[in-house]
Structures are given as structure tokens and as C-alpha cells.
Amino acid sequence: MNGASEPPVAIVGGGLAGIAAAMALTEMGRSVTLYEARPRLGGATHSFSRDGLMVDNGQHVFLRCCTAYLGLLARLGAAGRVSVQDRFDVQVLSPEGRDGRLRRCSLPGPFHLLPALARYSLLAPADRLRAVRGSLALRRLDPADPALDRIDLDGWLATHGQRGAARRLLWELFAVAALNIDMEQAAVGAAALVFQTALLGRADAADIGLPAVPLGELHDAAARAAIEARGGDVRLSAKVKTIEPGPAIVVDGTRIEASAVVVAAPHERAAALVPLEAAPDRNRWNGLGASPIVNVHVVYDRPVTDLPFAAAVNSPVQWIFDKTRVSGLGDGQYLAVSVSAAQRWIDLPTAQIRTAFVTALERLLPAARGAKITDFFVTRERRATFRQGPGSGALRPPATTRWPGLYLAGAWTDTGWPDTMEGAVRSGLNAACLVGRHLRKEIG
Ligand SMILES: Cc1cc2nc3c(=O)[nH]c(=O)nc-3n(C[C@H](O)[C@H](O)[C@H](O)COP(=O)(O)OP(=O)(O)OC[C@H]3O[C@@H](n4cnc5c(N)ncnc54)[C@H](O)[C@@H]3O)c2cc1C
């Protein structure tokens, strides 16, 4: 438990990694202060209000296999504010009107998707069979093998019998959304973890989960209340300027001693904050770079689809989500189109994006052709995730530094997971365990 004169553990950054670390440490009975530069918690997951609508900065999806994230929601009292499919089921739309569906059956994993693949009408029968063979080869890989961190996914799939159509109409659907990078640029190691865990393992692993409330309500408000209820202190609009030996942090010109410090800031911020003596490789972290996500928000005057969400192929639309209920829209339907690996779109003016996506949606959803658009806007997240390309695995640091009592967290650290909410929460829990161990040694 907490030593009588022990100063609080300082957590720098209130995204999901920092929230998870703060929750875990308060649950261990440690005194904690969470410093967040912005006036809210939640980091890369947040919401804002626009003309009476609650808008998420970008659609966030998780899977049933995201057990650390789901565990955090339960501890925040927010488990009831998400919905998870009973059974993995994805409708795949195409502008040609030849739609496909991937739905798991009641067979145990890894056989649960075989019938869906066998019936996947967007692929020729021979490609369906090849996809099964490709899946088996992918299943045999060790995602942690450093050699796989150097190979691109598209090339690997091609050399394992996946022809262009199968790569585009099947593999890309999941790989680009999960890794936020084009398949030609994605590292096989990261992709192997995603496919093995989500689609080729337990039957229920890939059941899709969505927030049923705006992200701000799900993460920010719930986390603040839960951390404070456990005796933790949350300081918003509190940007940590430096980290000093001790360890100590400097905020608003004041040096604050800490019993330990967890830096849960994004990699570029962490590289600027963590002293070189503590992490001699910190300049390499910037090599992780950034990959953008764009969300295209379209409000129609009437419902244009019954689907809660859908994927699309042969279209600039990748995934569509019905945000009507979550946003609080009264009449009509609000769709958010989530576009990962969005380099092509990120710098285009809204008018150009509107032309491309309104037309694309009309091709995918016939009812959209007769509907009037009552609002249209775009959210752009330039640095949504790091670039999960070949070589990125080797740049991700462990949670420990050379300074006792100074730890790293964040979805970009070496979690074994891609840059996701699950990776962020895992990193926070891991850092909290290391802090707990460190403090027990200090006192003992
Ligand atoms: C548009 C978009 C869509 C996404 N979609 C998905 C998805 O569908 N599924 C999924 O799992 N993941 C998704 N992600 C990724 C996911 O949001 C991130 O992996 C995760 O939220 C990262 O959490 P984090 O705590 O590691 O970092 P962050 O959320 O970046 O939090 C870091 C925090 O540190 C704070 N900070 C920085 N410097 C300082 C300082 N000096 N002092 C104090 N505070 C500081 C920042 O303000 C920030 O709040 C998406 C991301 C975006 C942007």
C-alpha cells in the first residue's frame, strides 16, 4: 500500500493508456495524479458538439478479443455504453450492386468463418479456396518474429497465393482498418497478430463492438469520475514541460516530486519529454511517423440504409457507420464514413471530398440517391496512429527506461498490438504493474 510520506505517482497524458494506468494504480491503493495537457481526458478518442449533434472525432471500433479495453470499460462503469455483436457479421457493399456478407457460424475457431468464405460472392470460387490456404499460412506465423517486421503484407499475401482480387476484396477490408496503412506498406508481423487474434483464433474474437454513446461520454466523463472516486487526482489543461531526475515533473513552472512517473503521451511528445539519459534511443521514436484517418460525416433528411454499419469495396468508402442514435439526431439519418490510411484525402478541400464521397455513397446505397443532404462535414486526424510499416516494430520501446521509477506507456510502445485502444490500455496496465513493483522494492 501507499507509504505515508510517498508523493503521488505522476501520469503524463490522459488518453486510454494514462487512464488505464491511473485506474490500475488507484486500485492498488497508490496515490496518483494524472496530468493532461488538454481540457479533457480520452486523448485520440473524443467528441464535440456541432449544431446540436454530438460528433466523434472518428469512429472507433473494437472487437470482443479486446479484453483489456473491455475490462477498463467495466471498471469505469461504462460496459453498458457499448454494444457488441452476438456474432461477427459484416455486410460488404459494392458499387456494382454485387454485395457480399461475412458472418461467422457456430463452428469453433478457426473453422467459424469457413462457410462464410465459401459463400463470399465477391470472390471467384478458386480465390475463396486460396483465401483459406492463405489464412492457414498466416496462422502459422510468429507475429513477434523480427523477420516479419521487415516484410510488407501485400507482397506476403501475393507470394502465398492471394491474387489481386482477393487482396482487394477480402484482406484489405480488415487490414487497412486495423493497421491504418495500405497493405503494400503494412508490416506482416503486426498484420499477423491482428488476423490470428481476431479472425483465425477463438470463434467469438472478431465480434464487432461499437460505442453506444459519444466517445467523450464513454471515456472522458466516465474516467474522470472513476479515478476521482478512487482517490486519484485529475489535472486537466496541465501540460508537463519537463521530466527531471527524482523522478520529478515540471508543470506550470513548478517542480513536483513523484514516487514514479508514467509518460503516456504520443511518441513525438514522449521523445521531447523523456531525458536522453533515461532513454538514449528516444530520437528513434520519431521514426514511427504518423498515418492519417479521415471521417466523412453526411446527414440525410431521411433514412438511406437499415444497416448499423457496413464495409465497402471498389469505392473510396471503406466503412460506413450509422451515427443517428449516438449523435442524438432527431430526424433523418447521420452516416459517418471512416477512411483509414487517408493520405490521399487528408489535404483535400471539403468540397472535393464531398463530391467524391456523396457520389460513392449513392452508388453503394440506392436510397441515398433520392435523399437530401442536410449537413456535410469532414474530420481529419493527421496523426491518428503511427505508421505500422516494415521496421516499425523495432522502433517501439519497452515500458522501462534507464531511470528507476520512469516508465513509458501508450499505444505506440512495444505492446505487441497495433496502435489501437486495446494496445493503449494494455500499455497502461503494464506500466502500472511496473510502477507497483518498483514502489514495493523502494519501500521493502
Ligand atoms: C480518427 C481515429 C480513429 C481511430 N479508430 C480506432 C478504432 O476504430 N479502434 C481502435 O482500437 N483504435 C482506433 N484509433 C486509435 C486509438 O484511438 C489510439 O490507439 C488510442 O486512443 C491511443 O491512446 P494513447 O493513450 O496511447 O494515446 P493518446 O490518445 O494520444 O493520449 C495521449 C495524451 O497525452 C496528452 N499529452 C501529450 N503531451 C502531454 C504533456 N506534455 N503533458 C500532459 N499531457 C500530454 C495528449 O493531450 C493526449 O491526451 C483511432 C484513432 C483515431 C485518431
Short mmCIF file of C-alpha atoms and ligand atoms in Angstrom, two decimals:
data_model
loop_
_atom_site.label_atom_id
_atom_site.label_comp_id
_atom_site.label_asym_id
_atom_site.label_seq_id
_atom_site.Cartn_x
_atom_site.Cartn_y
_atom_site.Cartn_z
CA MET A 1 0.00 0.00 0.00
CA ASN A 2 0.87 3.66 -0.16
CA GLY A 3 3.77 4.79 2.03
CA ALA A 4 2.73 7.58 4.44
CA SER A 5 5.07 10.23 3.01
CA GLU A 6 5.14 8.88 -0.53
CA PRO A 7 4.36 11.56 -3.16
CA PRO A 8 1.76 10.59 -5.81
CA VAL A 9 2.68 8.70 -8.95
CA ALA A 10 2.58 11.24 -11.82
CA ILE A 11 0.95 10.07 -15.05
CA VAL A 12 1.65 12.30 -18.03
CA GLY A 13 -1.14 12.08 -20.61
CA GLY A 14 -4.82 11.24 -20.16
CA GLY A 15 -5.52 9.09 -23.22
CA LEU A 16 -6.61 5.50 -22.73
CA ALA A 17 -3.08 4.45 -21.73
CA GLY A 18 -2.88 7.09 -18.99
CA ILE A 19 -6.44 6.39 -17.85
CA ALA A 20 -5.75 2.64 -17.63
CA ALA A 21 -2.53 3.25 -15.66
CA ALA A 22 -4.29 5.66 -13.29
CA MET A 23 -7.18 3.28 -12.67
CA ALA A 24 -4.88 0.31 -12.04
CA LEU A 25 -2.64 2.25 -9.64
CA THR A 26 -5.54 3.68 -7.63
CA GLU A 27 -6.92 0.15 -7.41
CA MET A 28 -3.52 -0.94 -5.99
CA GLY A 29 -4.02 1.73 -3.31
CA ARG A 30 -1.44 4.11 -4.78
CA SER A 31 -1.82 7.84 -4.74
CA VAL A 32 -1.97 9.12 -8.35
CA THR A 33 -2.09 12.44 -10.17
CA LEU A 34 -2.98 12.35 -13.86
CA TYR A 35 -1.76 15.37 -15.86
CA GLU A 36 -3.47 16.03 -19.20
CA ALA A 37 -2.48 18.91 -21.47
CA ARG A 38 -5.98 19.25 -22.96
CA PRO A 39 -9.12 20.27 -21.09
CA ARG A 40 -10.47 16.67 -21.30
CA LEU A 41 -9.44 13.05 -20.96
CA GLY A 42 -9.64 10.48 -23.76
CA GLY A 43 -6.72 11.60 -25.96
CA ALA A 44 -7.21 10.41 -29.54
CA THR A 45 -10.83 9.43 -28.74
CA HIS A 46 -13.07 12.44 -28.23
CA SER A 47 -16.32 14.13 -29.19
CA PHE A 48 -17.50 17.64 -29.87
CA SER A 49 -20.84 19.29 -30.29
CA ARG A 50 -21.90 20.72 -33.66
CA ASP A 51 -25.30 22.29 -34.25
CA GLY A 52 -26.93 20.09 -31.61
CA LEU A 53 -25.20 16.86 -32.77
CA MET A 54 -22.60 15.04 -30.69
CA VAL A 55 -19.85 14.15 -33.15
CA ASP A 56 -16.95 11.74 -32.57
CA ASN A 57 -13.56 12.83 -33.92
CA GLY A 58 -13.50 9.46 -35.67
CA GLN A 59 -15.47 6.24 -35.47
CA HIS A 60 -13.85 3.84 -33.01
CA VAL A 61 -14.43 0.10 -33.28
CA PHE A 62 -13.22 -2.73 -31.06
CA LEU A 63 -13.58 -6.49 -31.09
CA ARG A 64 -14.62 -8.97 -28.44
CA CYS A 65 -10.95 -10.08 -28.22
CA CYS A 66 -10.07 -6.59 -26.90
CA THR A 67 -10.29 -7.89 -23.36
CA ALA A 68 -8.13 -5.22 -21.70
CA TYR A 69 -10.22 -2.42 -23.25
CA LEU A 70 -13.48 -4.14 -22.27
CA GLY A 71 -12.07 -4.67 -18.76
CA LEU A 72 -11.30 -0.95 -18.50
CA LEU A 73 -14.83 -0.04 -19.60
CA ALA A 74 -16.22 -2.36 -16.93
CA ARG A 75 -14.06 -0.71 -14.26
CA LEU A 76 -15.17 2.73 -15.48
CA GLY A 77 -18.80 1.60 -15.12
CA ALA A 78 -19.20 2.10 -18.87
CA ALA A 79 -19.59 -1.51 -20.08
CA GLY A 80 -23.27 -0.89 -20.77
CA ARG A 81 -22.45 2.04 -23.07
CA VAL A 82 -21.09 -0.13 -25.88
CA SER A 83 -22.75 -2.85 -27.93
CA VAL A 84 -21.03 -5.98 -29.22
CA GLN A 85 -22.46 -8.15 -32.00
CA ASP A 86 -23.79 -11.58 -30.96
CA ARG A 87 -21.91 -12.97 -33.90
CA PHE A 88 -19.30 -11.45 -36.28
CA ASP A 89 -21.36 -10.31 -39.24
CA VAL A 90 -20.23 -7.82 -41.90
CA GLN A 91 -22.18 -6.77 -44.95
CA VAL A 92 -19.79 -5.85 -47.77
CA LEU A 93 -21.25 -3.39 -50.29
CA SER A 94 -20.00 -2.80 -53.82
CA PRO A 95 -20.98 -0.09 -56.31
CA GLU A 96 -21.79 -2.81 -58.84
CA GLY A 97 -24.59 -3.93 -56.51
CA ARG A 98 -22.96 -7.36 -56.04
CA ASP A 99 -22.81 -7.39 -52.25
CA GLY A 100 -21.11 -9.95 -50.03
CA ARG A 101 -21.54 -10.99 -46.44
CA LEU A 102 -19.09 -12.43 -43.95
CA ARG A 103 -20.85 -13.96 -40.97
CA ARG A 104 -19.39 -16.48 -38.57
CA CYS A 105 -21.20 -19.75 -37.98
CA SER A 106 -21.48 -21.82 -34.82
CA LEU A 107 -18.38 -23.95 -35.59
CA PRO A 108 -15.47 -23.47 -33.17
CA GLY A 109 -12.49 -21.35 -34.22
CA PRO A 110 -10.65 -21.40 -36.57
CA PHE A 111 -13.40 -23.07 -38.64
CA HIS A 112 -16.09 -20.48 -37.78
CA LEU A 113 -15.51 -18.40 -40.93
CA LEU A 114 -15.07 -21.25 -43.42
CA PRO A 115 -18.74 -21.41 -44.53
CA ALA A 116 -18.83 -17.59 -44.90
CA LEU A 117 -15.66 -17.65 -47.02
CA ALA A 118 -17.06 -20.50 -49.13
CA ARG A 119 -20.12 -18.35 -49.90
CA TYR A 120 -18.33 -14.97 -50.24
CA SER A 121 -19.80 -13.99 -53.59
CA LEU A 122 -17.42 -11.10 -54.28
CA LEU A 123 -14.60 -13.61 -54.88
CA ALA A 124 -14.33 -16.28 -57.54
CA PRO A 125 -14.61 -19.81 -56.05
CA ALA A 126 -10.91 -20.51 -56.73
CA ASP A 127 -9.93 -17.37 -54.79
CA ARG A 128 -12.12 -18.42 -51.86
CA LEU A 129 -10.16 -21.67 -51.64
CA ARG A 130 -6.88 -19.79 -51.94
CA ALA A 131 -8.03 -17.47 -49.14
CA VAL A 132 -8.45 -20.49 -46.86
CA ARG A 133 -4.92 -21.65 -47.72
CA GLY A 134 -3.58 -18.12 -47.16
CA SER A 135 -5.30 -17.99 -43.76
CA LEU A 136 -3.69 -21.27 -42.73
CA ALA A 137 -0.25 -19.96 -43.74
CA LEU A 138 -0.85 -16.71 -41.84
CA ARG A 139 -1.95 -18.67 -38.79
CA ARG A 140 1.41 -20.46 -38.64
CA LEU A 141 3.44 -17.21 -38.42
CA ASP A 142 5.01 -15.91 -35.22
CA PRO A 143 3.96 -12.21 -35.11
CA ALA A 144 6.95 -11.44 -32.88
CA ASP A 145 9.46 -12.81 -35.43
CA PRO A 146 11.72 -9.81 -36.28
CA ALA A 147 11.98 -11.07 -39.89
CA LEU A 148 8.23 -10.44 -40.34
CA ASP A 149 8.67 -6.83 -39.24
CA ARG A 150 10.68 -6.29 -42.43
CA ILE A 151 8.19 -7.71 -44.97
CA ASP A 152 5.14 -5.95 -46.42
CA LEU A 153 1.73 -7.58 -46.14
CA ASP A 154 0.65 -7.19 -49.76
CA GLY A 155 3.83 -8.90 -51.01
CA TRP A 156 3.49 -11.68 -48.45
CA LEU A 157 -0.13 -12.34 -49.44
CA ALA A 158 0.81 -12.33 -53.13
CA THR A 159 3.55 -14.90 -52.58
CA HIS A 160 1.07 -17.01 -50.63
CA GLY A 161 -1.39 -17.38 -53.47
CA GLN A 162 -3.63 -14.36 -52.85
CA ARG A 163 -4.37 -12.79 -56.21
CA GLY A 164 -5.14 -9.07 -56.69
CA ALA A 165 -8.92 -9.53 -56.39
CA ALA A 166 -8.67 -11.46 -53.12
CA ARG A 167 -6.24 -8.93 -51.66
CA ARG A 168 -8.54 -6.03 -52.55
CA LEU A 169 -11.95 -7.58 -51.87
CA LEU A 170 -11.14 -9.55 -48.73
CA TRP A 171 -7.82 -8.96 -46.96
CA GLU A 172 -7.73 -5.18 -47.44
CA LEU A 173 -11.13 -4.75 -45.79
CA PHE A 174 -9.73 -5.72 -42.41
CA ALA A 175 -6.00 -5.00 -42.71
CA VAL A 176 -6.31 -1.31 -43.64
CA ALA A 177 -8.90 -0.59 -40.94
CA ALA A 178 -6.92 -2.43 -38.25
CA LEU A 179 -3.47 -1.11 -39.13
CA ASN A 180 -4.32 2.27 -40.70
CA ILE A 181 -1.85 1.78 -43.52
CA ASP A 182 -2.08 0.48 -47.10
CA MET A 183 -1.27 -3.21 -47.41
CA GLU A 184 1.78 -2.51 -49.62
CA GLN A 185 3.22 -0.55 -46.69
CA ALA A 186 2.00 -2.64 -43.74
CA ALA A 187 4.36 -4.88 -41.77
CA VAL A 188 3.40 -8.57 -41.83
CA GLY A 189 4.17 -9.06 -38.12
CA ALA A 190 1.55 -6.54 -36.99
CA ALA A 191 -0.97 -7.89 -39.52
CA ALA A 192 -0.36 -11.49 -38.42
CA LEU A 193 -1.23 -10.59 -34.84
CA VAL A 194 -4.47 -8.95 -35.94
CA PHE A 195 -5.58 -11.80 -38.18
CA GLN A 196 -4.52 -14.55 -35.79
CA THR A 197 -6.16 -12.98 -32.75
CA ALA A 198 -9.29 -11.65 -34.39
CA LEU A 199 -10.20 -13.89 -37.29
CA LEU A 200 -8.25 -17.13 -37.00
CA GLY A 201 -8.46 -17.86 -33.28
CA ARG A 202 -11.44 -18.07 -30.93
CA ALA A 203 -14.75 -18.09 -32.77
CA ASP A 204 -16.16 -15.04 -30.98
CA ALA A 205 -12.93 -12.98 -31.07
CA ALA A 206 -13.90 -10.76 -34.01
CA ASP A 207 -17.48 -9.94 -32.93
CA ILE A 208 -17.59 -6.22 -33.57
CA GLY A 209 -18.13 -3.71 -30.76
CA LEU A 210 -19.25 -0.09 -31.13
CA PRO A 211 -19.77 2.74 -28.68
CA ALA A 212 -23.48 3.36 -28.00
CA VAL A 213 -22.75 6.87 -26.67
CA PRO A 214 -20.36 9.62 -27.86
CA LEU A 215 -16.70 8.88 -27.13
CA GLY A 216 -16.47 11.80 -24.72
CA GLU A 217 -19.18 10.28 -22.57
CA LEU A 218 -17.66 6.81 -22.83
CA HIS A 219 -14.07 7.71 -21.91
CA ASP A 220 -13.64 11.30 -20.67
CA ALA A 221 -16.52 11.79 -18.23
CA ALA A 222 -16.53 8.17 -17.03
CA ALA A 223 -12.75 8.09 -16.44
CA ARG A 224 -12.64 11.37 -14.56
CA ALA A 225 -15.42 10.23 -12.23
CA ALA A 226 -13.91 6.76 -11.67
CA ILE A 227 -10.34 7.95 -11.00
CA GLU A 228 -11.53 10.65 -8.60
CA ALA A 229 -13.90 8.23 -6.84
CA ARG A 230 -10.85 6.05 -6.10
CA GLY A 231 -8.93 8.97 -4.59
CA GLY A 232 -6.89 9.87 -7.70
CA ASP A 233 -6.37 13.46 -8.77
CA VAL A 234 -7.04 14.54 -12.38
CA ARG A 235 -5.42 17.80 -13.55
CA LEU A 236 -6.75 19.00 -16.91
CA SER A 237 -5.13 21.70 -19.07
CA ALA A 238 -1.92 20.74 -17.26
CA LYS A 239 0.91 20.32 -19.75
CA VAL A 240 4.02 18.68 -18.35
CA LYS A 241 7.02 20.68 -19.60
CA THR A 242 9.95 18.52 -18.47
CA ILE A 243 10.87 15.41 -16.57
CA GLU A 244 13.75 15.69 -14.15
CA PRO A 245 15.79 13.30 -12.05
CA GLY A 246 13.97 12.20 -8.93
CA PRO A 247 11.85 11.46 -10.84
CA ALA A 248 10.00 14.75 -10.88
CA ILE A 249 7.92 16.67 -13.39
CA VAL A 250 7.64 20.37 -14.12
CA VAL A 251 4.13 21.76 -14.68
CA ASP A 252 3.32 25.48 -14.93
CA GLY A 253 6.86 26.29 -13.82
CA THR A 254 6.61 24.21 -10.63
CA ARG A 255 8.74 21.14 -9.93
CA ILE A 256 6.66 18.32 -8.48
CA GLU A 257 8.32 15.28 -6.92
CA ALA A 258 6.73 11.95 -7.81
CA SER A 259 7.20 8.46 -6.42
CA ALA A 260 7.22 7.31 -10.07
CA VAL A 261 6.38 8.84 -13.44
CA VAL A 262 4.49 7.17 -16.31
CA VAL A 263 4.84 9.03 -19.62
CA ALA A 264 1.68 8.12 -21.55
CA ALA A 265 2.00 10.82 -24.23
CA PRO A 266 2.18 10.17 -28.00
CA HIS A 267 5.61 9.18 -29.30
CA GLU A 268 6.70 12.60 -30.62
CA ARG A 269 5.75 14.24 -27.30
CA ALA A 270 7.39 11.47 -25.29
CA ALA A 271 10.59 11.84 -27.33
CA ALA A 272 10.70 15.53 -26.40
CA LEU A 273 9.88 14.93 -22.72
CA VAL A 274 11.89 11.88 -21.67
CA PRO A 275 15.52 12.84 -20.89
CA LEU A 276 18.16 11.36 -23.19
CA GLU A 277 19.96 9.79 -20.20
CA ALA A 278 16.78 7.86 -19.40
CA ALA A 279 16.17 6.72 -22.99
CA PRO A 280 19.26 7.04 -25.24
CA ASP A 281 17.19 5.75 -28.20
CA ARG A 282 14.41 8.33 -27.80
CA ASN A 283 15.20 10.12 -31.07
CA ARG A 284 14.44 6.90 -32.95
CA TRP A 285 10.84 7.03 -31.70
CA ASN A 286 10.12 9.82 -34.17
CA GLY A 287 10.84 7.27 -36.91
CA LEU A 288 7.42 5.75 -36.13
CA GLY A 289 5.91 8.66 -38.09
CA ALA A 290 2.18 9.18 -38.44
CA SER A 291 -0.69 7.90 -40.54
CA PRO A 292 -3.94 9.87 -41.02
CA ILE A 293 -7.61 8.90 -40.67
CA VAL A 294 -10.39 10.96 -42.23
CA ASN A 295 -14.07 10.68 -41.27
CA VAL A 296 -16.66 11.96 -43.72
CA HIS A 297 -19.93 12.91 -41.99
CA VAL A 298 -23.15 13.04 -44.05
CA VAL A 299 -26.58 13.87 -42.63
CA TYR A 300 -29.54 12.92 -44.84
CA ASP A 301 -33.10 14.14 -44.48
CA ARG A 302 -34.36 10.53 -44.38
CA PRO A 303 -33.06 7.01 -43.66
CA VAL A 304 -30.95 5.66 -46.51
CA THR A 305 -29.88 2.31 -45.04
CA ASP A 306 -31.04 -0.13 -42.35
CA LEU A 307 -27.51 -1.37 -41.72
CA PRO A 308 -25.87 -0.30 -38.42
CA PHE A 309 -22.54 -0.46 -40.29
CA ALA A 310 -21.09 -1.94 -43.46
CA ALA A 311 -17.81 -2.29 -45.31
CA ALA A 312 -17.35 -1.32 -48.97
CA VAL A 313 -15.11 -2.44 -51.81
CA ASN A 314 -14.25 -0.84 -55.17
CA SER A 315 -15.10 2.52 -53.61
CA PRO A 316 -13.33 5.34 -51.73
CA VAL A 317 -15.76 4.44 -48.91
CA GLN A 318 -14.13 1.86 -46.64
CA TRP A 319 -16.54 1.52 -43.71
CA ILE A 320 -19.89 3.26 -43.08
CA PHE A 321 -21.46 3.66 -39.63
CA ASP A 322 -24.96 4.81 -38.74
CA LYS A 323 -24.40 7.53 -36.12
CA THR A 324 -28.02 8.69 -35.91
CA ARG A 325 -28.77 7.47 -32.41
CA VAL A 326 -25.33 8.04 -30.86
CA SER A 327 -25.23 11.63 -32.09
CA GLY A 328 -28.74 12.45 -30.88
CA LEU A 329 -30.06 13.33 -34.37
CA GLY A 330 -33.86 13.68 -34.36
CA ASP A 331 -34.96 13.36 -37.99
CA GLY A 332 -33.16 11.78 -40.92
CA GLN A 333 -30.00 9.67 -40.83
CA TYR A 334 -26.41 10.53 -40.00
CA LEU A 335 -23.73 8.35 -41.60
CA ALA A 336 -20.02 8.55 -40.81
CA VAL A 337 -17.63 7.13 -43.39
CA SER A 338 -14.34 6.09 -41.84
CA VAL A 339 -11.33 6.26 -44.17
CA SER A 340 -8.07 4.79 -42.88
CA ALA A 341 -4.63 5.28 -44.47
CA ALA A 342 -6.13 8.55 -45.73
CA GLN A 343 -3.03 10.29 -47.19
CA ARG A 344 -4.93 10.75 -50.44
CA TRP A 345 -7.73 12.70 -48.72
CA ILE A 346 -6.21 14.46 -45.74
CA ASP A 347 -5.20 17.67 -47.55
CA LEU A 348 -8.11 17.91 -50.00
CA PRO A 349 -10.68 20.67 -49.53
CA THR A 350 -14.05 19.60 -48.09
CA ALA A 351 -15.83 20.40 -51.38
CA GLN A 352 -13.69 17.88 -53.26
CA ILE A 353 -14.18 15.22 -50.60
CA ARG A 354 -17.91 15.91 -50.72
CA THR A 355 -18.11 15.34 -54.46
CA ALA A 356 -16.22 12.05 -54.24
CA PHE A 357 -17.99 10.60 -51.20
CA VAL A 358 -21.56 11.71 -51.88
CA THR A 359 -21.34 10.09 -55.31
CA ALA A 360 -19.71 6.96 -53.87
CA LEU A 361 -22.42 6.64 -51.19
CA GLU A 362 -25.16 6.99 -53.84
CA ARG A 363 -23.58 4.09 -55.73
CA LEU A 364 -23.47 1.90 -52.62
CA LEU A 365 -26.82 2.89 -51.10
CA PRO A 366 -29.52 3.37 -53.76
CA ALA A 367 -31.85 5.13 -51.26
CA ALA A 368 -29.25 7.91 -50.88
CA ARG A 369 -29.90 8.99 -54.47
CA GLY A 370 -33.29 10.48 -53.65
CA ALA A 371 -32.32 11.89 -50.25
CA LYS A 372 -31.39 15.48 -49.48
CA ILE A 373 -28.14 16.17 -47.61
CA THR A 374 -28.84 18.50 -44.68
CA ASP A 375 -25.28 18.63 -43.32
CA PHE A 376 -21.85 17.55 -44.53
CA PHE A 377 -18.50 17.92 -42.81
CA VAL A 378 -15.13 16.20 -42.53
CA THR A 379 -12.96 15.43 -39.50
CA ARG A 380 -9.26 14.98 -40.20
CA GLU A 381 -6.84 13.28 -37.80
CA ARG A 382 -3.43 13.77 -39.33
CA ARG A 383 -1.56 11.80 -36.67
CA ALA A 384 -4.23 9.19 -35.91
CA THR A 385 -1.72 6.35 -35.40
CA PHE A 386 1.95 5.71 -36.03
CA ARG A 387 2.88 4.16 -39.42
CA GLN A 388 2.73 0.42 -38.85
CA GLY A 389 5.06 -0.34 -41.72
CA PRO A 390 8.10 -2.60 -42.10
CA GLY A 391 10.70 -1.75 -39.46
CA SER A 392 8.23 -0.06 -37.10
CA GLY A 393 8.19 -2.97 -34.66
CA ALA A 394 11.91 -2.50 -33.95
CA LEU A 395 11.35 1.19 -33.11
CA ARG A 396 8.73 0.59 -30.39
CA PRO A 397 10.37 0.84 -26.96
CA PRO A 398 9.59 -1.28 -23.90
CA ALA A 399 7.89 0.34 -20.91
CA THR A 400 11.10 0.52 -18.86
CA THR A 401 13.70 3.29 -19.14
CA ARG A 402 17.20 3.60 -17.67
CA TRP A 403 15.83 5.65 -14.78
CA PRO A 404 14.28 3.64 -11.98
CA GLY A 405 10.74 4.91 -11.47
CA LEU A 406 10.31 6.32 -15.01
CA TYR A 407 8.11 4.27 -17.35
CA LEU A 408 6.54 4.60 -20.79
CA ALA A 409 3.00 3.80 -21.87
CA GLY A 410 0.95 4.49 -24.98
CA ALA A 411 -0.39 2.52 -27.92
CA TRP A 412 2.90 3.20 -29.74
CA THR A 413 5.10 1.40 -27.21
CA ASP A 414 6.02 -2.27 -27.63
CA THR A 415 2.68 -3.83 -26.71
CA GLY A 416 2.65 -6.49 -29.43
CA TRP A 417 -0.65 -4.94 -30.55
CA PRO A 418 -1.21 -2.39 -33.31
CA ASP A 419 -1.87 1.26 -32.39
CA THR A 420 -5.37 0.70 -31.03
CA MET A 421 -7.44 1.28 -27.92
CA GLU A 422 -6.61 -2.26 -26.81
CA GLY A 423 -2.87 -1.61 -27.21
CA ALA A 424 -3.18 1.66 -25.28
CA VAL A 425 -4.97 0.03 -22.35
CA ARG A 426 -2.53 -2.90 -22.26
CA SER A 427 0.40 -0.48 -22.17
CA GLY A 428 -1.16 1.43 -19.27
CA LEU A 429 -1.79 -1.73 -17.27
CA ASN A 430 1.75 -2.93 -17.90
CA ALA A 431 3.25 0.39 -16.79
CA ALA A 432 1.08 0.32 -13.64
CA CYS A 433 2.39 -3.17 -12.80
CA LEU A 434 5.99 -1.98 -13.21
CA VAL A 435 5.33 1.06 -11.01
CA GLY A 436 3.73 -1.19 -8.37
CA ARG A 437 6.77 -3.48 -8.40
CA HIS A 438 9.18 -0.52 -8.26
CA LEU A 439 7.40 1.02 -5.26
CA ARG A 440 7.25 -2.25 -3.38
CA LYS A 441 11.04 -2.56 -3.80
CA GLU A 442 11.62 1.06 -2.72
CA ILE A 443 9.62 0.60 0.47
CA GLY A 444 10.65 -3.00 1.18
C1 LIG B 1 -9.81 9.02 -36.05
C2 LIG B 1 -9.26 7.84 -35.29
C3 LIG B 1 -9.88 6.62 -35.43
C4 LIG B 1 -9.39 5.51 -34.72
N1 LIG B 1 -10.05 4.32 -34.81
C5 LIG B 1 -9.73 3.33 -33.96
C6 LIG B 1 -10.54 2.17 -33.88
O1 LIG B 1 -11.53 2.03 -34.60
N2 LIG B 1 -10.20 1.20 -32.99
C7 LIG B 1 -9.10 1.33 -32.18
O2 LIG B 1 -8.87 0.43 -31.35
N3 LIG B 1 -8.29 2.42 -32.25
C8 LIG B 1 -8.59 3.41 -33.11
N4 LIG B 1 -7.81 4.53 -33.16
C9 LIG B 1 -6.54 4.57 -32.40
C10 LIG B 1 -6.78 4.83 -30.91
O3 LIG B 1 -7.58 5.99 -30.74
C11 LIG B 1 -5.41 5.06 -30.24
O4 LIG B 1 -4.59 3.94 -30.46
C12 LIG B 1 -5.51 5.23 -28.73
O5 LIG B 1 -6.61 6.03 -28.35
C13 LIG B 1 -4.19 5.86 -28.23
O6 LIG B 1 -4.26 6.06 -26.84
P1 LIG B 1 -2.99 6.57 -26.04
O7 LIG B 1 -3.43 6.78 -24.65
O8 LIG B 1 -1.84 5.68 -26.30
O9 LIG B 1 -2.58 7.98 -26.71
P2 LIG B 1 -3.41 9.33 -26.88
O10 LIG B 1 -4.86 9.03 -27.00
O11 LIG B 1 -2.75 10.10 -27.96
O12 LIG B 1 -3.22 10.10 -25.50
C14 LIG B 1 -2.07 10.81 -25.16
C15 LIG B 1 -2.46 12.01 -24.32
O13 LIG B 1 -1.28 12.65 -23.84
C16 LIG B 1 -1.56 14.04 -23.77
N5 LIG B 1 -0.28 14.76 -23.70
C17 LIG B 1 0.65 14.89 -24.67
N6 LIG B 1 1.70 15.62 -24.21
C18 LIG B 1 1.41 15.93 -22.92
C19 LIG B 1 2.11 16.68 -21.92
N7 LIG B 1 3.31 17.22 -22.15
N8 LIG B 1 1.52 16.83 -20.69
C20 LIG B 1 0.29 16.28 -20.44
N9 LIG B 1 -0.41 15.58 -21.37
C21 LIG B 1 0.15 15.39 -22.59
C22 LIG B 1 -2.35 14.30 -25.05
O14 LIG B 1 -3.06 15.52 -24.96
C23 LIG B 1 -3.25 13.07 -25.08
O15 LIG B 1 -4.48 13.29 -24.45
C24 LIG B 1 -8.24 5.65 -33.89
C25 LIG B 1 -7.61 6.89 -33.77
C26 LIG B 1 -8.12 7.98 -34.45
C27 LIG B 1 -7.47 9.31 -34.27
#
